[in-house]
Tab-separated table of C-alpha atoms and ligand atoms in Angstrom:
chain	number	residue	atom	x	y	z
A	16	MET	CA	-106.401	-22.549	-21.889
A	17	ASN	CA	-104.693	-19.817	-19.975
A	18	ASN	CA	-103.742	-21.154	-16.581
A	19	GLU	CA	-103.253	-17.835	-14.875
A	20	ARG	CA	-106.247	-15.925	-16.102
A	21	GLN	CA	-109.310	-16.360	-18.263
A	22	ALA	CA	-108.656	-15.455	-21.918
A	23	GLN	CA	-110.640	-12.455	-23.095
A	24	ILE	CA	-112.372	-12.460	-26.475
A	25	LEU	CA	-114.017	-9.479	-28.166
A	26	ILE	CA	-116.920	-10.203	-30.509
A	27	VAL	CA	-117.628	-7.478	-33.069
A	28	ASP	CA	-120.875	-7.996	-34.955
A	29	ASP	CA	-123.970	-5.959	-35.764
A	30	THR	CA	-126.342	-8.937	-35.732
A	31	PRO	CA	-127.664	-9.632	-32.232
A	32	THR	CA	-128.394	-13.311	-32.948
A	33	ASN	CA	-124.815	-13.883	-34.046
A	34	ILE	CA	-123.574	-12.161	-30.935
A	35	LYS	CA	-125.846	-14.230	-28.739
A	36	VAL	CA	-124.774	-17.538	-30.277
A	37	LEU	CA	-121.097	-16.742	-30.001
A	38	PHE	CA	-121.404	-15.208	-26.543
A	39	ASN	CA	-123.067	-18.322	-25.143
A	40	LEU	CA	-120.684	-20.671	-26.849
A	41	LEU	CA	-117.548	-18.899	-25.645
A	42	LYS	CA	-118.847	-18.174	-22.158
A	43	GLU	CA	-119.716	-21.828	-21.680
A	44	SER	CA	-116.236	-22.768	-22.795
A	45	GLY	CA	-114.750	-20.653	-20.004
A	46	PHE	CA	-113.782	-17.482	-21.827
A	47	LYS	CA	-114.414	-13.928	-20.731
A	48	VAL	CA	-116.405	-12.309	-23.498
A	49	LEU	CA	-116.675	-8.650	-24.535
A	50	VAL	CA	-119.091	-7.442	-27.158
A	51	ALA	CA	-119.209	-4.537	-29.636
A	52	ASN	CA	-121.955	-4.068	-32.225
A	53	SER	CA	-119.963	-1.930	-34.673
A	54	GLY	CA	-116.392	-1.246	-35.831
A	55	GLU	CA	-116.443	2.165	-34.097
A	56	ALA	CA	-117.667	0.639	-30.812
A	57	ALA	CA	-114.937	-2.008	-31.033
A	58	LEU	CA	-112.175	0.583	-31.546
A	59	SER	CA	-113.356	2.701	-28.619
A	60	ASN	CA	-113.667	-0.433	-26.434
A	61	LEU	CA	-110.077	-1.262	-27.209
A	62	GLU	CA	-108.901	1.985	-25.657
A	63	LYS	CA	-109.994	0.590	-22.272
A	64	ALA	CA	-109.473	-3.159	-22.562
A	65	THR	CA	-107.043	-5.348	-24.459
A	66	PRO	CA	-108.601	-8.700	-25.383
A	67	ASP	CA	-106.550	-11.717	-26.328
A	68	LEU	CA	-108.488	-12.309	-29.544
A	69	ILE	CA	-111.045	-10.491	-31.716
A	70	LEU	CA	-113.811	-12.117	-33.711
A	71	LEU	CA	-114.657	-9.540	-36.366
A	72	ASP	CA	-117.645	-9.482	-38.677
A	73	ILE	CA	-116.958	-8.137	-42.187
A	74	GLN	CA	-120.256	-6.632	-43.211
A	75	MET	CA	-121.365	-3.968	-40.740
A	76	PRO	CA	-122.947	-0.534	-41.087
A	77	GLY	CA	-120.427	2.339	-40.546
A	78	ILE	CA	-116.865	1.157	-40.890
A	79	ASP	CA	-116.828	-2.425	-42.080
A	80	GLY	CA	-114.681	-5.267	-40.761
A	81	PHE	CA	-111.854	-4.688	-43.244
A	82	GLU	CA	-111.490	-1.027	-42.259
A	83	THR	CA	-111.739	-1.870	-38.562
A	84	CYS	CA	-108.970	-4.419	-39.024
A	85	ARG	CA	-106.776	-1.910	-40.921
A	86	ARG	CA	-107.123	0.594	-38.033
A	87	LEU	CA	-106.373	-2.094	-35.457
A	88	LYS	CA	-103.194	-3.022	-37.292
A	89	ASP	CA	-102.163	0.630	-37.618
A	90	ASN	CA	-102.270	1.143	-33.875
A	91	PRO	CA	-99.184	-0.218	-32.039
A	92	ALA	CA	-101.317	-0.875	-28.940
A	93	THR	CA	-103.703	-3.242	-30.797
A	94	ARG	CA	-101.507	-4.426	-33.653
A	95	GLU	CA	-100.578	-7.700	-31.996
A	96	ILE	CA	-104.109	-8.841	-31.081
A	97	PRO	CA	-105.045	-11.724	-33.373
A	98	VAL	CA	-108.156	-11.086	-35.479
A	99	ILE	CA	-110.415	-13.810	-36.874
A	100	PHE	CA	-112.825	-12.667	-39.568
A	101	MET	CA	-116.386	-13.938	-39.608
A	102	THR	CA	-117.808	-14.078	-43.071
A	103	ALA	CA	-120.915	-15.282	-44.761
A	104	PHE	CA	-119.094	-15.067	-48.058
A	105	SER	CA	-117.479	-18.202	-49.122
A	106	ASP	CA	-115.537	-16.601	-51.985
A	107	VAL	CA	-111.809	-16.729	-51.896
A	108	GLU	CA	-111.346	-13.028	-52.657
A	109	HIS	CA	-112.862	-11.918	-49.353
A	110	LYS	CA	-110.896	-14.418	-47.371
A	111	VAL	CA	-107.645	-13.444	-49.020
A	112	LYS	CA	-108.321	-9.747	-48.505
A	113	GLY	CA	-108.914	-10.364	-44.790
A	114	LEU	CA	-105.727	-12.354	-44.430
A	115	GLU	CA	-103.784	-9.687	-46.339
A	116	LEU	CA	-105.025	-7.064	-43.900
A	117	GLY	CA	-103.423	-9.012	-41.079
A	118	ALA	CA	-106.178	-11.352	-39.919
A	119	VAL	CA	-104.914	-14.695	-38.675
A	120	ASP	CA	-107.909	-16.762	-39.788
A	121	TYR	CA	-111.557	-16.701	-40.809
A	122	ILE	CA	-114.705	-18.626	-39.850
A	123	THR	CA	-117.753	-18.915	-41.996
A	124	LYS	CA	-121.379	-18.388	-41.078
A	125	PRO	CA	-123.440	-20.138	-40.093
A	126	PHE	CA	-121.116	-21.056	-37.265
A	127	GLN	CA	-120.014	-24.598	-36.688
A	128	HIS	CA	-119.524	-24.622	-32.923
A	129	GLU	CA	-116.648	-27.071	-32.807
A	130	GLU	CA	-114.871	-25.271	-35.604
A	131	VAL	CA	-115.256	-21.890	-33.905
A	132	LEU	CA	-113.935	-23.248	-30.651
A	133	ALA	CA	-111.079	-25.104	-32.277
A	134	ARG	CA	-109.905	-22.065	-34.231
A	135	VAL	CA	-110.273	-19.742	-31.258
A	136	LYS	CA	-108.228	-22.068	-29.066
A	137	VAL	CA	-105.511	-22.552	-31.634
A	138	HIS	CA	-105.059	-18.827	-32.100
A	139	LEU	CA	-105.126	-18.125	-28.410
A	140	LYS	CA	-102.435	-20.734	-27.955
A	141	ILE	CA	-100.353	-19.220	-30.760
A	142	ARG	CA	-100.875	-15.777	-29.243
A	143	GLN	CA	-99.715	-17.004	-25.849
A	144	LEU	CA	-96.682	-18.720	-27.304
A	145	THR	CA	-95.806	-15.617	-29.328
A	146	GLN	CA	-96.073	-13.483	-26.204
A	147	ASN	CA	-93.876	-15.884	-24.262
A	148	LEU	CA	-91.359	-15.872	-27.070
A	149	ALA	CA	-91.288	-12.065	-27.154
A	150	GLU	CA	-90.749	-11.955	-23.381
A	151	LYS	CA	-87.938	-14.463	-23.580
A	152	ASN	CA	-86.456	-12.568	-26.460
A	153	ALA	CA	-86.480	-9.338	-24.491
A	154	GLU	CA	-84.887	-11.120	-21.523
A	155	LEU	CA	-82.270	-12.586	-23.815
A	156	GLN	CA	-81.550	-9.208	-25.336
A	157	GLN	CA	-81.171	-7.678	-21.914
A	158	LEU	CA	-78.905	-10.494	-20.854
A	159	THR	CA	-76.792	-10.157	-24.003
A	160	HIS	CA	-76.611	-6.438	-23.445
A	161	SER	CA	-75.490	-6.761	-19.847
A	162	LEU	CA	-73.051	-9.495	-20.828
A	163	GLU	CA	-71.567	-7.285	-23.539
A	164	HIS	CA	-71.339	-4.477	-21.032
A	165	ARG	CA	-69.538	-6.713	-18.547
A	166	VAL	CA	-67.155	-8.005	-21.197
A	167	GLU	CA	-66.395	-4.415	-22.247
A	168	GLU	CA	-65.789	-3.438	-18.625
A	169	ARG	CA	-63.502	-6.421	-18.038
A	170	THR	CA	-61.592	-5.718	-21.248
A	171	ALA	CA	-61.132	-2.070	-20.301
A	172	ASN	CA	-59.944	-3.122	-16.829
A	173	LEU	CA	-57.517	-5.611	-18.305
A	174	GLN	CA	-56.264	-3.020	-20.780
A	175	ARG	CA	-55.709	-0.550	-17.948
A	176	THR	CA	-53.874	-3.135	-15.869
A	177	LEU	CA	-51.733	-4.101	-18.854
A	178	GLU	CA	-50.805	-0.484	-19.557
A	179	GLU	CA	-50.002	0.092	-15.903
A	180	LEU	CA	-47.841	-3.036	-15.921
A	181	GLN	CA	-45.976	-1.932	-19.027
A	182	ARG	CA	-45.320	1.480	-17.546
A	183	THR	CA	-44.053	-0.017	-14.337
A	184	GLN	CA	-41.856	-2.358	-16.327
A	185	ASP	CA	-40.442	0.533	-18.391
A	186	GLN	CA	-39.829	2.518	-15.249
A	187	LEU	CA	-38.088	-0.422	-13.658
A	188	VAL	CA	-35.872	-1.044	-16.674
A	189	ASN	CA	-35.027	2.606	-16.909
A	190	HIS	CA	-34.562	2.969	-13.210
A	191	GLU	CA	-32.158	0.042	-13.280
A	192	LYS	CA	-30.256	1.572	-16.181
A	193	MET	CA	-30.132	4.989	-14.609
A	194	SER	CA	-29.259	3.781	-11.175
A	195	ALA	CA	-26.433	1.628	-12.555
A	196	LEU	CA	-25.126	4.641	-14.486
A	197	GLY	CA	-25.677	6.901	-11.488
A	198	GLN	CA	-23.850	4.563	-9.142
A	199	LEU	CA	-20.939	4.276	-11.502
A	200	ILE	CA	-20.701	8.014	-11.902
A	201	ALA	CA	-21.115	8.678	-8.186
A	202	GLY	CA	-18.384	6.098	-7.503
A	203	VAL	CA	-16.009	7.692	-9.996
A	204	ALA	CA	-16.738	11.158	-8.609
A	205	HIS	CA	-16.037	9.923	-5.113
A	206	GLU	CA	-12.758	8.289	-6.133
A	207	ILE	CA	-11.614	11.453	-7.897
A	208	ASN	CA	-12.518	13.617	-4.960
A	209	ASN	CA	-10.037	12.305	-2.417
A	210	PRO	CA	-6.852	12.603	-4.490
A	211	ILE	CA	-7.908	15.945	-5.915
A	212	ASN	CA	-8.505	17.396	-2.462
A	213	PHE	CA	-5.140	16.007	-1.501
A	214	ILE	CA	-3.414	17.640	-4.500
A	215	SER	CA	-5.146	21.007	-4.204
A	216	GLY	CA	-4.532	21.101	-0.434
A	217	ASN	CA	-0.807	20.385	-0.870
A	218	LEU	CA	-0.484	22.646	-3.871
A	219	LYS	CA	-1.046	25.619	-1.611
A	220	TYR	CA	1.877	24.580	0.637
A	221	ALA	CA	4.009	23.752	-2.413
A	222	GLU	CA	3.408	27.267	-3.703
A	223	ASP	CA	4.438	28.782	-0.360
A	224	TYR	CA	7.536	26.548	-0.091
A	225	ILE	CA	8.595	27.339	-3.670
A	226	GLN	CA	8.144	31.034	-2.968
A	227	ASP	CA	10.352	30.670	0.135
A	228	LEU	CA	13.000	28.827	-1.917
A	229	LEU	CA	12.888	31.523	-4.616
A	230	ASP	CA	13.265	34.252	-1.980
A	231	LEU	CA	16.205	32.359	-0.533
A	232	LEU	CA	17.763	31.991	-3.968
A	233	SER	CA	17.472	35.699	-4.704
A	234	LEU	CA	19.035	36.419	-1.283
A	235	TYR	CA	21.981	34.178	-2.196
A	236	GLN	CA	22.306	35.972	-5.551
A	237	LYS	CA	22.263	39.311	-3.777
A	238	LYS	CA	24.918	38.274	-1.240
A	239	ASN	CA	26.985	36.424	-3.853
A	240	PRO	CA	26.649	38.382	-7.132
A	241	GLN	CA	29.766	36.701	-8.614
A	242	PRO	CA	29.207	32.900	-8.197
A	243	ASP	CA	32.068	30.557	-8.937
A	244	SER	CA	32.249	28.787	-12.277
A	245	GLU	CA	30.555	25.585	-11.138
A	246	ILE	CA	27.485	27.469	-9.935
A	247	ALA	CA	27.507	29.687	-13.045
A	248	ASP	CA	27.556	26.596	-15.261
A	249	LYS	CA	24.607	25.085	-13.345
A	250	ILE	CA	22.672	28.355	-13.741
A	251	ASP	CA	23.219	28.159	-17.482
A	252	GLU	CA	22.400	24.494	-17.645
A	253	ILE	CA	19.008	24.821	-15.923
A	254	ASP	CA	18.217	28.138	-17.654
A	255	LEU	CA	17.484	29.751	-14.320
A	256	ASP	CA	15.818	32.897	-15.716
A	257	TYR	CA	13.299	30.831	-17.727
A	258	LEU	CA	12.716	28.519	-14.750
A	259	LEU	CA	12.025	31.468	-12.449
A	260	ALA	CA	9.550	32.971	-14.932
A	261	ASP	CA	7.808	29.654	-15.724
A	262	LEU	CA	7.505	28.188	-12.242
A	263	PRO	CA	4.702	30.489	-10.963
A	264	GLN	CA	2.741	29.952	-14.203
A	265	LEU	CA	3.152	26.229	-13.824
A	266	ILE	CA	1.812	26.365	-10.295
A	267	SER	CA	-1.155	28.482	-11.285
A	268	SER	CA	-2.068	26.179	-14.176
A	269	MET	CA	-1.863	23.237	-11.773
A	270	LYS	CA	-4.247	25.104	-9.475
A	271	GLU	CA	-6.594	25.761	-12.437
A	272	GLY	CA	-6.421	22.077	-13.368
A	273	THR	CA	-7.397	20.911	-9.907
A	274	ARG	CA	-10.187	23.491	-9.794
A	275	ARG	CA	-11.587	22.110	-13.031
A	276	ILE	CA	-11.383	18.511	-11.866
A	277	SER	CA	-13.277	19.508	-8.702
A	278	GLN	CA	-15.947	21.147	-10.847
A	279	ILE	CA	-16.286	18.021	-12.961
A	280	SER	CA	-16.587	15.922	-9.857
A	281	THR	CA	-19.314	18.229	-8.517
A	282	SER	CA	-21.135	18.021	-11.855
A	283	LEU	CA	-20.917	14.252	-11.842
A	284	ARG	CA	-22.428	14.191	-8.410
A	285	THR	CA	-25.146	16.640	-9.483
A	286	PHE	CA	-26.062	14.378	-12.389
A	287	SER	CA	-26.092	11.213	-10.391
A	288	ARG	CA	-27.924	12.520	-7.380
A	289	SER	CA	-30.381	9.817	-6.551
A	290	ASP	CA	-33.995	10.738	-6.278
A	291	THR	CA	-35.425	11.173	-2.900
A	292	ASP	CA	-39.081	10.373	-2.440
A	293	ALA	CA	-39.793	13.979	-1.703
A	294	GLN	CA	-39.176	16.744	-4.185
A	295	VAL	CA	-36.394	19.244	-3.625
A	296	GLU	CA	-35.386	22.678	-4.895
A	297	PHE	CA	-33.083	22.288	-7.866
A	298	ASP	CA	-31.267	24.577	-10.266
A	299	ILE	CA	-32.252	23.233	-13.667
A	300	HIS	CA	-29.170	24.803	-15.282
A	301	ASP	CA	-26.939	22.652	-13.060
A	302	GLY	CA	-28.889	19.633	-14.266
A	303	ILE	CA	-28.434	20.533	-17.947
A	304	ASP	CA	-24.739	21.345	-17.485
A	305	SER	CA	-24.030	18.122	-15.660
A	306	THR	CA	-25.827	16.162	-18.374
A	307	LEU	CA	-23.762	17.920	-21.054
A	308	LEU	CA	-20.665	16.928	-19.144
A	309	ILE	CA	-21.688	13.268	-19.140
A	310	LEU	CA	-22.292	13.535	-22.876
A	311	LYS	CA	-19.052	15.409	-23.551
A	312	HIS	CA	-17.420	12.418	-25.229
A	313	ARG	CA	-20.298	12.274	-27.724
A	314	LEU	CA	-20.261	16.039	-28.371
A	315	LYS	CA	-16.566	16.415	-29.027
A	316	GLY	CA	-15.115	16.166	-32.544
A	317	ASN	CA	-13.591	13.061	-34.083
A	318	ASP	CA	-11.988	12.122	-37.384
A	319	ARG	CA	-15.370	12.035	-39.136
A	320	ARG	CA	-16.875	15.283	-37.877
A	321	PRO	CA	-16.045	18.429	-35.951
A	322	ALA	CA	-17.403	18.942	-32.415
A	323	ILE	CA	-21.107	19.606	-32.046
A	324	GLN	CA	-21.599	23.252	-31.060
A	325	VAL	CA	-23.665	23.695	-27.934
A	326	ILE	CA	-25.235	27.144	-27.757
A	327	LYS	CA	-26.580	27.924	-24.327
A	328	ASN	CA	-28.954	30.767	-23.693
A	329	TYR	CA	-29.969	30.474	-20.073
A	330	GLY	CA	-32.595	32.832	-18.679
A	331	ASN	CA	-33.115	33.878	-15.132
A	332	LEU	CA	-34.784	30.890	-13.520
A	333	PRO	CA	-35.466	30.347	-9.843
A	334	GLU	CA	-34.841	26.937	-8.344
A	335	ILE	CA	-37.573	24.470	-9.174
A	336	HIS	CA	-39.377	22.110	-6.846
A	337	CYS	CA	-38.810	18.777	-8.563
A	338	TYR	CA	-37.182	15.339	-8.721
A	339	PRO	CA	-33.701	16.332	-9.987
A	340	GLY	CA	-32.503	12.854	-10.989
A	341	GLN	CA	-35.607	12.344	-13.120
A	342	LEU	CA	-35.293	15.721	-14.820
A	343	ASN	CA	-31.639	14.967	-15.608
A	344	GLN	CA	-32.863	11.748	-17.170
A	345	VAL	CA	-35.183	13.763	-19.436
A	346	PHE	CA	-32.325	16.107	-20.447
A	347	MET	CA	-30.202	13.042	-21.107
A	348	ASN	CA	-32.875	11.517	-23.378
A	349	LEU	CA	-33.460	14.737	-25.330
A	350	LEU	CA	-29.769	15.563	-25.747
A	351	SER	CA	-28.884	11.993	-26.755
A	352	ASN	CA	-31.697	12.019	-29.319
A	353	ALA	CA	-30.393	15.341	-30.705
A	354	ILE	CA	-26.870	13.917	-31.013
A	355	ASP	CA	-28.240	10.751	-32.690
A	356	ALA	CA	-30.226	12.917	-35.133
A	357	LEU	CA	-27.194	15.088	-35.950
A	358	GLU	CA	-25.054	12.027	-36.545
A	359	GLU	CA	-27.711	10.667	-38.845
A	360	SER	CA	-27.758	13.921	-40.834
A	361	ASN	CA	-23.973	13.754	-41.195
A	362	GLN	CA	-24.194	10.468	-43.100
A	363	GLY	CA	-22.485	10.751	-46.450
A	364	LEU	CA	-21.027	14.214	-45.771
A	365	SER	CA	-17.333	14.993	-45.556
A	366	LYS	CA	-15.864	16.675	-42.497
A	367	ALA	CA	-15.420	19.896	-44.515
A	368	GLU	CA	-19.058	19.823	-45.640
A	369	ILE	CA	-20.202	19.404	-42.041
A	370	GLU	CA	-17.898	22.224	-40.954
A	371	ALA	CA	-19.558	24.547	-43.501
A	372	GLU	CA	-22.887	23.996	-41.777
A	373	PRO	CA	-21.901	22.882	-38.292
A	374	ASN	CA	-23.930	20.582	-36.090
A	375	GLN	CA	-25.615	22.616	-33.384
A	376	ILE	CA	-27.660	22.051	-30.284
A	377	ALA	CA	-29.249	25.182	-28.840
A	378	ILE	CA	-30.466	25.085	-25.270
A	379	ALA	CA	-32.573	27.968	-24.037
A	380	THR	CA	-34.387	28.494	-20.768
A	381	SER	CA	-36.829	31.190	-19.760
A	382	LEU	CA	-39.598	32.010	-17.379
A	383	ASP	CA	-43.116	32.227	-18.804
A	384	PRO	CA	-43.987	35.947	-18.620
A	385	SER	CA	-47.491	35.361	-17.283
A	386	ASN	CA	-47.262	32.112	-15.298
A	387	PRO	CA	-44.846	30.592	-12.782
A	388	ILE	CA	-43.656	28.124	-15.388
A	389	ALA	CA	-40.092	27.358	-16.497
A	390	ILE	CA	-39.647	26.786	-20.225
A	391	ILE	CA	-36.740	24.736	-21.529
A	392	SER	CA	-36.081	24.411	-25.241
A	393	ILE	CA	-33.632	21.906	-26.712
A	394	ARG	CA	-33.239	22.398	-30.461
A	395	ASP	CA	-30.985	20.713	-32.993
A	396	ASN	CA	-30.323	21.421	-36.658
A	397	GLY	CA	-30.534	17.753	-37.636
A	398	PRO	CA	-32.879	16.175	-40.182
A	399	GLY	CA	-36.073	17.055	-38.272
A	400	ILE	CA	-39.086	14.759	-37.968
A	401	ALA	CA	-41.689	14.147	-40.676
A	402	GLU	CA	-45.283	14.627	-39.572
A	403	PRO	CA	-46.470	10.984	-39.564
A	404	ILE	CA	-43.485	10.065	-37.386
A	405	ARG	CA	-43.838	13.091	-35.139
A	406	ALA	CA	-47.321	11.897	-34.181
A	407	LYS	CA	-45.796	8.693	-32.777
A	408	ILE	CA	-42.500	9.674	-31.188
A	409	PHE	CA	-43.937	9.770	-27.657
A	410	ASP	CA	-45.467	6.300	-28.066
A	411	ARG	CA	-43.934	3.579	-26.002
A	412	LEU	CA	-41.440	1.451	-27.963
A	413	PHE	CA	-41.663	3.663	-31.074
A	414	THR	CA	-38.224	3.990	-32.623
A	415	THR	CA	-36.781	4.616	-36.072
A	416	LYS	CA	-33.378	3.429	-34.909
A	417	SER	CA	-32.035	-0.017	-35.612
A	418	VAL	CA	-32.297	-2.860	-33.122
A	419	GLY	CA	-29.768	-2.414	-30.356
A	420	VAL	CA	-29.454	1.334	-30.970
A	421	GLY	CA	-32.849	2.574	-29.835
A	422	THR	CA	-35.442	0.979	-27.607
A	423	GLY	CA	-38.102	3.629	-28.188
A	424	LEU	CA	-38.508	4.281	-24.470
A	425	GLY	CA	-36.682	7.614	-24.115
A	426	LEU	CA	-39.459	9.989	-25.087
A	427	SER	CA	-42.330	8.017	-23.613
A	428	LEU	CA	-40.562	7.937	-20.240
A	429	SER	CA	-39.649	11.605	-20.569
A	430	ARG	CA	-43.287	12.463	-21.173
A	431	GLN	CA	-44.289	10.428	-18.132
A	432	ILE	CA	-41.699	12.212	-15.967
A	433	ILE	CA	-42.642	15.693	-17.169
A	434	GLU	CA	-46.412	15.333	-17.414
A	435	GLU	CA	-47.244	12.909	-14.624
A	436	LYS	CA	-44.502	13.468	-12.076
A	437	HIS	CA	-44.121	17.207	-12.581
A	438	ARG	CA	-47.521	18.227	-13.970
A	439	GLY	CA	-45.761	19.876	-16.906
A	440	LYS	CA	-45.864	19.517	-20.661
A	441	ILE	CA	-43.479	18.275	-23.302
A	442	LEU	CA	-43.985	19.107	-26.975
A	443	CYS	CA	-42.081	18.680	-30.194
A	444	ASN	CA	-41.948	21.176	-33.051
A	445	SER	CA	-40.290	20.187	-36.250
A	446	GLN	CA	-40.114	21.182	-39.874
A	447	PRO	CA	-38.522	18.273	-41.695
A	448	GLY	CA	-35.178	19.420	-43.043
A	449	SER	CA	-34.702	22.140	-40.485
A	450	GLY	CA	-34.198	20.296	-37.232
A	451	ALA	CA	-36.339	19.477	-34.238
A	452	GLU	CA	-37.172	21.383	-31.086
A	453	PHE	CA	-38.342	19.842	-27.845
A	454	LEU	CA	-40.097	22.200	-25.466
A	455	ILE	CA	-40.577	21.429	-21.807
A	456	GLN	CA	-42.799	23.449	-19.504
A	457	ILE	CA	-42.601	22.814	-15.782
A	458	PRO	CA	-44.533	24.621	-13.085
A	459	ILE	CA	-42.025	26.069	-10.639
A	460	ASN	CA	-43.938	25.263	-7.480
A	461	GLN	CA	-45.984	22.366	-8.670
A	462	CYS	CA	-47.077	19.653	-6.297
A	463	GLY	CA	-46.407	16.705	-8.539
A	464	LYS	CA	-47.533	13.187	-7.889
A	465	THR	CA	-45.323	11.708	-5.232
B	526	LIG	N1	-34.125	15.388	-32.137
B	526	LIG	C1	-34.693	14.474	-32.933
B	526	LIG	N2	-34.566	14.557	-34.293
B	526	LIG	C2	-35.140	13.629	-35.098
B	526	LIG	N3	-35.868	12.554	-34.656
B	526	LIG	C3	-36.009	12.416	-33.327
B	526	LIG	C4	-35.434	13.352	-32.397
B	526	LIG	N4	-35.751	12.947	-31.153
B	526	LIG	C5	-36.472	11.819	-31.289
B	526	LIG	N5	-36.639	11.494	-32.587
B	526	LIG	C6	-37.395	10.348	-33.135
B	526	LIG	O1	-38.219	9.837	-32.121
B	526	LIG	C7	-38.021	8.435	-31.952
B	526	LIG	C8	-38.313	8.051	-30.528
B	526	LIG	O2	-37.341	8.581	-29.649
B	526	LIG	P1	-37.080	7.884	-28.266
B	526	LIG	O3	-36.061	8.683	-27.549
B	526	LIG	O4	-38.380	7.641	-27.575
B	526	LIG	O5	-36.531	6.460	-28.658
B	526	LIG	P2	-35.122	6.102	-29.295
B	526	LIG	O6	-34.187	7.255	-29.189
B	526	LIG	O7	-35.379	5.575	-30.662
B	526	LIG	O8	-34.657	4.919	-28.349
B	526	LIG	P3	-34.151	5.067	-26.792
B	526	LIG	O9	-34.235	6.504	-26.428
B	526	LIG	O10	-35.123	4.237	-26.018
B	526	LIG	O11	-32.810	4.521	-26.799
B	526	LIG	C9	-36.611	8.211	-32.409
B	526	LIG	O12	-36.390	6.872	-32.820
B	526	LIG	C10	-36.485	9.208	-33.567
B	526	LIG	O13	-37.067	8.679	-34.743
B	527	LIG	MG1	-33.893	8.251	-27.349
């Protein structure tokens, strides 16, 4: 019946003749037979050996067959062993009670040999099949579990790859945008530079030459205090006194003009400096100022609103080890968002109403008093951000702006630049109705990811 090993059957009966009959019958049929002459003996036997089947007498001194069966079924170690009751009673009640207690079958005394053997074999077969099924089930469960685990792992890997891909794509798009803008600005700055150097270089000589001519003129006037009428008329016509007073002022305002154009050109170059692979020391204030310059056309007033006031409160910051072009990009994103927000809050207001409560952007920098960390705050007095939106503003592609106006990349890229490239932090504080503040913290000597 069992190909690998002999099946083991425990006979529990208090009547030696019964035991003898069954023992001989089963032994001859090739089974290994164990014997117990009471319920107690059977239970203690079972602590040492686990038979494949139990033949259990009902009427025994001490604990009877029903109680023995109940205890067997209560014990997880013996619960699964099939029990066949042996009964002399032929009444249904006893048989039903045995089956209710968990017995799989019953045989009646006196024993019919063929019947005993047939029932024993059937239940051993069922037992073996049940055990096989349980093993297969366990294997299946394990397989399902490991499959689920592998699917989860794969999914997580795919998710990671997808996120990485999206970030790279964002960076590429933004890099393209910024490098196109940077190249344009650098080109313009370069083109301005040559003529302005030319003008400011020559202006110095022009000033000297004009001074020489003026000296010469005053020498003429001294030597010839009474000019003839033609010269006197010309002096009147050109208003010589006014000309002499105005000319030096004109020259100095031309010098001031060229100085300012040179400054703008320097700022443009500061903004558009392309990122090197290595980090460099950078004055953050130069970065903010150059960004403000690029945004000047959006800050200045127009027929719908007065200029946006920019209130700078720069602290004493050392130069910071960083990627300047990327930080400028963050300032650009934050300042553009502030301008967008202010313009949104101006909707429906007249120019006079806006003037009464002017649009403002406050930029403050400071050094953390206890850590080598630079703190930059960019605050506007726009509409602010409601809490459910604030929770999402750093999410990639989250935007409240209409299609074509916002892509929803600005803040997610800014967070990447600050937190991943510079090991810093970027936070947003906002009370709806009273503006928004973006706070950046950057370690001064951080060794960011390169
Ligand atoms: N200063 C601010 N005041 C009010 N809301 C803001 C402010 N800054 C950002 N937000 C909100 O955060 C959202 C996300 O900003 P983010 O810069 O990431 O994208 P965007 O400005 O919509 O588009 P993009 O910058 O890609 O052109 C904005 O759409 C806006 O709703
Ligand atoms: Mg933006």
